[in-house]
Amino acid sequence: MNFIRKIGETPDAKDAAEALSVLREWAAAADPVEVARLDPAIARLLPEGKLTNYPDLSRVYPADFAADAAYRATLPDLQNGPSSLIVGAKAQIQHVGISNFRLPIRFHTRDGSDLTLETSVTGTVSLIGEKKGINMSRIMRSFYAHAERTFSFAVLAAVLDDYKKDHDSVDARLMMRFSFPAKVRSLRSGLEGWQYYDIALELMERDGRQKRITHLDYVYSSTCPCSLELSEHARATRSQLATPHSQRSVARISVVEEGPRRLWYEDLIDLARAAVPTETQVMVKREDEQAFAELNAANPIFVEDAARSFAERLLAEPRVGDFRVVASHQESLHSHDAVSVLTEGPTFVAESIDPKLFSTLHRPG
């Protein structure tokens, strides 16, 4: 075989085939140790070739194998490895953890009963720049240690303390999201139906101080005051039938709880309903539909009005400290939404808005 090529000449497929043939011929006759010294992968080129410096591995799952303490001590733990293993900048990470870890959680209700609800948990801790990472499963184990208790902010605080201690972390945050059912009576027929409210409980600790935050998504109908007046003008001046436009709207109300008295989920729902009474309905007969039209006409509301109406009630509630109202009126007149954000206090002040903040308020039927 002739492998003489000009300097800089790129080998082609024919050259590669000839070289492979020579390599196989040499490897078939060579000592296995000699093959391994050159490159263990050469053995794979031979018929039924094996890596002589690599053990034969079992392909049968060892169902009876038990990992004792001594064995567990030998297991590698890269996340708790030295700072030399850090990839990228040795910068502090404000939040690192898990999201959407789900389990059934028992909650108290205002009337003294308990509800078990599927709950989505997000748990994060801060991570100093010189530490490689955290053990994600410890967050879950901390939660399971308290999962049989009826949850409150006090229980959340115990979970937070546990996993903050496990990770030797300064700051930490826990959030639990669930859909809270409440029976709502129709406006005139007397029927009742279950309304579901998206609620999140958040406990955050920063610089040794804890804050308890409750988030509520409240869904309501908003009738445009301008459209209402224009419709009435058409009726009065031209005897022209016209209807004002209304749309499904959502307000995300986030409040920092203050003081020793508990702010129940039902309390926050009642507060929202008192501020904007045109909540979407569950069970409806004809008399209820007519009543809802009358209720909307009695409470026409721009998105600015909605934010301020919620704020008025929140400012008057002694159990509420800082708060934020994010409202979205998902227009039936326009192909875009009308939105507003109102904050009180430093907790929710932000110079930048999450690009998808308002899209998370859309509520399909």
XYZ file of C-alpha atoms in Angstrom:
365
model
C 0.000 0.000 0.000
C 1.255 3.449 -0.849
C 0.587 6.208 1.710
C 3.008 8.722 0.266
C 1.202 12.062 -0.158
C 2.326 15.567 -0.839
C 2.736 17.879 2.172
C -0.563 19.568 3.015
C -2.578 17.192 0.860
C -5.890 16.223 2.445
C -6.523 12.454 2.603
C -9.602 11.198 0.804
C -11.929 8.247 1.444
C -9.640 5.851 -0.426
C -6.677 6.847 1.777
C -8.794 6.333 4.910
C -9.944 2.880 3.752
C -6.360 1.772 3.103
C -5.205 3.093 6.490
C -8.066 1.316 8.274
C -7.166 -1.941 6.546
C -3.534 -1.645 7.711
C -4.633 -0.783 11.266
C -6.909 -3.797 11.480
C -4.230 -6.105 10.099
C -1.720 -4.859 12.682
C -4.188 -4.992 15.597
C -5.232 -8.562 14.792
C -1.681 -9.785 15.302
C -0.537 -7.372 18.032
C -0.501 -7.977 21.772
C -3.715 -6.603 23.429
C -1.622 -4.491 25.825
C 0.220 -2.989 22.885
C -3.125 -2.150 21.244
C -4.355 -0.492 24.456
C -1.213 1.593 24.769
C -1.688 2.996 21.283
C -5.437 3.601 21.695
C -7.976 1.315 23.474
C -10.587 2.237 20.871
C -8.629 0.322 18.211
C -9.921 -2.935 19.731
C -13.426 -1.933 18.669
C -12.327 -2.126 15.038
C -11.752 -5.870 15.333
C -14.507 -8.481 14.961
C -16.114 -8.898 18.418
C -13.382 -6.625 19.756
C -13.377 -5.599 23.407
C -11.503 -2.956 25.334
C -8.903 -5.008 27.179
C -8.299 -2.334 29.801
C -12.006 -1.890 30.557
C -14.012 -4.388 32.645
C -16.930 -6.371 31.327
C -20.074 -4.716 32.772
C -23.228 -6.503 33.858
C -26.357 -5.678 31.891
C -28.683 -7.227 34.512
C -30.327 -4.856 37.017
C -29.224 -5.869 40.574
C -32.606 -5.764 42.304
C -31.202 -7.147 45.568
C -28.335 -4.642 45.867
C -28.534 -2.466 49.001
C -26.650 0.794 49.371
C -25.321 0.897 52.933
C -23.741 3.919 54.619
C -20.227 2.919 53.604
C -21.227 2.601 49.957
C -23.149 5.881 49.978
C -20.060 7.616 51.329
C -18.188 6.663 48.135
C -20.771 8.196 45.780
C -19.578 11.314 43.905
C -21.302 14.618 44.732
C -20.385 17.178 42.085
C -22.766 19.859 43.330
C -20.879 20.024 46.623
C -17.505 19.827 44.933
C -14.713 22.408 45.108
C -15.043 25.866 43.566
C -12.595 24.777 40.851
C -15.546 22.869 39.284
C -17.635 26.035 38.828
C -18.540 26.689 35.209
C -18.626 30.331 34.147
C -18.353 33.359 36.410
C -18.000 32.819 40.151
C -21.002 35.061 40.711
C -23.672 34.916 43.395
C -26.967 33.384 42.264
C -29.949 35.033 43.921
C -32.353 32.128 43.351
C -31.641 28.503 42.512
C -33.899 25.564 43.275
C -36.905 23.660 41.972
C -40.205 24.655 40.359
C -43.531 22.852 39.972
C -42.823 20.080 42.474
C -46.345 18.789 43.165
C -47.942 17.073 46.128
C -51.278 17.085 47.993
C -51.381 19.658 50.798
C -54.028 20.200 53.480
C -55.213 23.800 53.984
C -57.431 25.426 56.616
C -60.506 27.349 55.471
C -62.159 30.288 57.181
C -65.103 28.206 58.399
C -62.797 25.853 60.315
C -62.748 22.936 57.887
C -59.778 21.559 55.922
C -59.242 21.055 52.203
C -56.653 18.823 50.546
C -55.529 20.402 47.280
C -52.959 19.516 44.635
C -50.227 22.071 45.175
C -47.310 23.183 43.035
C -44.214 24.114 45.027
C -41.327 26.354 44.048
C -38.371 26.499 46.425
C -35.157 28.450 45.974
C -32.125 29.523 47.983
C -29.318 31.974 47.331
C -25.915 30.593 46.339
C -22.631 32.324 47.032
C -20.166 32.746 44.173
C -17.607 30.306 45.608
C -20.062 27.409 45.949
C -20.631 25.004 43.032
C -24.325 24.229 43.514
C -27.102 22.895 45.734
C -28.699 19.515 46.282
C -32.128 19.953 44.666
C -33.660 16.898 46.315
C -33.095 18.371 49.782
C -35.741 20.993 49.081
C -38.243 18.246 48.311
C -37.204 16.246 51.375
C -37.637 19.316 53.570
C -41.166 19.738 52.248
C -42.091 16.098 52.728
C -40.949 16.302 56.361
C -43.833 18.732 56.968
C -46.286 17.592 54.278
C -48.669 15.850 56.673
C -49.272 19.064 58.641
C -52.075 21.454 57.761
C -50.225 24.217 56.023
C -49.976 27.806 57.131
C -47.296 30.457 56.931
C -45.909 29.105 60.236
C -45.419 25.678 58.647
C -43.905 27.297 55.562
C -41.459 29.099 57.847
C -40.401 25.758 59.386
C -39.798 24.269 55.920
C -37.877 27.372 54.888
C -35.639 27.172 57.964
C -34.946 23.476 57.333
C -33.777 23.752 53.772
C -31.980 27.046 54.338
C -29.984 25.251 57.023
C -29.385 22.250 54.741
C -27.893 24.502 52.082
C -26.032 26.886 54.405
C -27.825 29.708 52.595
C -28.554 33.300 53.621
C -31.708 33.997 51.611
C -34.520 31.639 50.648
C -37.964 31.657 49.112
C -40.901 29.250 49.058
C -44.022 29.489 46.941
C -47.055 27.207 46.903
C -49.614 27.512 44.084
C -53.049 25.909 44.142
C -56.602 26.328 42.890
C -58.893 27.188 45.802
C -62.589 26.193 45.464
C -65.341 28.325 46.977
C -69.116 28.084 46.551
C -70.617 31.169 44.942
C -74.327 31.968 44.848
C -75.951 33.168 41.628
C -77.340 36.710 41.502
C -81.085 35.989 41.464
C -81.985 32.327 40.946
C -80.466 31.045 44.182
C -78.309 28.444 42.426
C -74.804 27.750 43.740
C -71.656 26.662 41.951
C -67.948 26.183 42.586
C -65.699 29.053 41.645
C -61.967 28.281 41.491
C -59.403 30.892 42.460
C -55.718 30.658 41.566
C -53.856 31.431 44.781
C -50.167 31.402 45.661
C -48.581 31.644 49.095
C -45.052 33.018 49.132
C -42.651 33.166 52.044
C -39.391 34.976 51.408
C -36.452 35.600 53.710
C -33.822 38.190 52.946
C -31.179 39.590 55.284
C -32.802 37.727 58.150
C -36.280 39.232 57.624
C -39.295 37.243 56.467
C -42.260 38.416 54.404
C -45.559 36.584 53.947
C -47.165 37.252 50.588
C -50.485 36.043 49.213
C -51.270 36.262 45.490
C -54.845 36.013 44.174
C -56.084 35.980 40.575
C -59.567 37.507 40.500
C -61.585 37.163 37.282
C -64.304 39.690 36.493
C -66.258 41.329 33.691
C -65.407 44.909 32.729
C -67.880 47.054 30.802
C -66.226 50.021 29.080
C -67.710 53.306 30.445
C -67.029 55.081 27.149
C -68.747 52.378 25.131
C -71.700 52.455 27.542
C -72.163 56.212 27.094
C -71.839 55.964 23.312
C -74.446 53.192 23.209
C -76.863 55.276 25.282
C -76.198 58.279 23.015
C -77.183 56.196 19.960
C -80.405 55.153 21.688
C -81.305 58.669 22.835
C -80.458 60.633 19.706
C -81.206 58.176 16.905
C -83.311 55.426 18.471
C -80.492 53.098 17.445
C -80.022 49.875 19.364
C -76.410 49.551 20.548
C -74.604 47.492 23.142
C -71.493 48.500 25.082
C -68.525 46.174 24.906
C -67.517 44.101 27.910
C -64.718 41.599 28.359
C -63.333 38.994 30.684
C -60.724 40.662 32.860
C -58.193 39.485 35.424
C -56.533 41.203 38.352
C -53.568 39.633 40.117
C -53.630 41.001 43.652
C -50.462 40.444 45.694
C -50.371 41.463 49.343
C -47.826 41.363 52.149
C -49.613 40.133 55.253
C -49.079 42.197 58.398
C -49.857 41.704 62.057
C -50.956 38.680 64.076
C -54.476 38.338 62.620
C -54.724 35.940 59.718
C -55.859 37.129 56.299
C -57.899 34.178 55.034
C -58.068 33.356 51.343
C -61.806 33.990 51.544
C -61.140 37.428 53.084
C -59.020 38.461 50.121
C -61.633 37.138 47.679
C -64.375 39.098 49.494
C -62.217 42.220 49.381
C -61.733 41.867 45.620
C -65.452 41.264 45.066
C -66.366 44.345 47.138
C -63.991 46.470 45.050
C -65.185 45.139 41.673
C -68.497 43.259 42.080
C -68.798 42.047 38.459
C -67.109 38.695 39.120
C -67.696 36.124 36.380
C -70.557 33.774 37.211
C -70.713 29.995 37.675
C -74.383 28.922 37.662
C -76.654 31.108 35.517
C -80.362 31.055 34.612
C -82.086 33.740 32.527
C -82.811 35.952 35.517
C -79.136 35.708 36.519
C -77.969 36.684 33.053
C -80.250 39.723 33.118
C -78.996 40.611 36.590
C -75.393 40.351 35.417
C -76.109 42.770 32.554
C -77.631 45.194 35.055
C -74.679 44.743 37.445
C -72.220 45.548 34.662
C -74.188 48.632 33.661
C -74.140 49.796 37.277
C -70.364 49.282 37.511
C -68.708 50.323 34.217
C -64.957 50.317 34.705
C -61.750 51.232 32.908
C -58.587 49.284 33.758
C -57.340 52.350 35.683
C -60.581 52.364 37.709
C -60.174 48.692 38.523
C -56.624 49.093 39.859
C -57.659 52.045 42.034
C -60.805 50.316 43.302
C -58.780 47.330 44.478
C -56.195 49.687 45.998
C -58.871 51.570 47.955
C -60.012 48.372 49.685
C -56.459 47.138 50.293
C -55.390 50.431 51.873
C -58.289 50.156 54.308
C -57.400 46.581 55.385
C -55.115 46.577 58.487
C -53.877 43.025 57.748
C -52.380 44.205 54.435
C -49.056 46.020 54.150
C -47.343 46.501 50.791
C -49.351 45.375 47.794
C -49.442 45.229 44.007
C -52.397 45.119 41.621
C -51.815 43.979 38.025
C -54.990 44.272 35.948
C -55.650 43.122 32.396
C -58.859 43.904 30.483
C -58.805 41.497 27.550
C -60.614 43.686 25.070
C -63.535 42.652 22.912
C -63.312 45.951 20.952
C -59.561 45.981 20.297
C -57.145 43.264 19.230
C -54.951 44.192 22.202
C -55.448 44.286 25.969
C -55.693 47.244 28.343
C -53.388 46.817 31.343
C -52.350 48.604 34.515
C -49.962 48.069 37.437
C -50.366 49.796 40.809
C -47.981 49.219 43.728
C -47.922 50.379 47.328
C -44.694 50.167 49.347
C -41.219 48.998 48.382
C -41.819 45.221 48.181
C -43.209 45.144 44.638
C -41.441 48.141 43.128
C -39.629 47.094 39.946
C -38.048 49.169 37.222
C -38.357 46.332 34.714
C -41.500 44.392 33.817
C -41.373 40.699 32.995
C -42.067 40.574 29.223
C -44.691 37.862 29.786
C -46.286 39.321 32.926
C -49.574 40.307 31.324
C -49.852 37.190 29.166
C -49.904 35.076 32.355
C -53.208 36.751 33.255
C -55.089 35.352 30.260
C -57.797 32.964 31.383
C -59.349 30.748 28.705
C -62.805 29.415 29.434
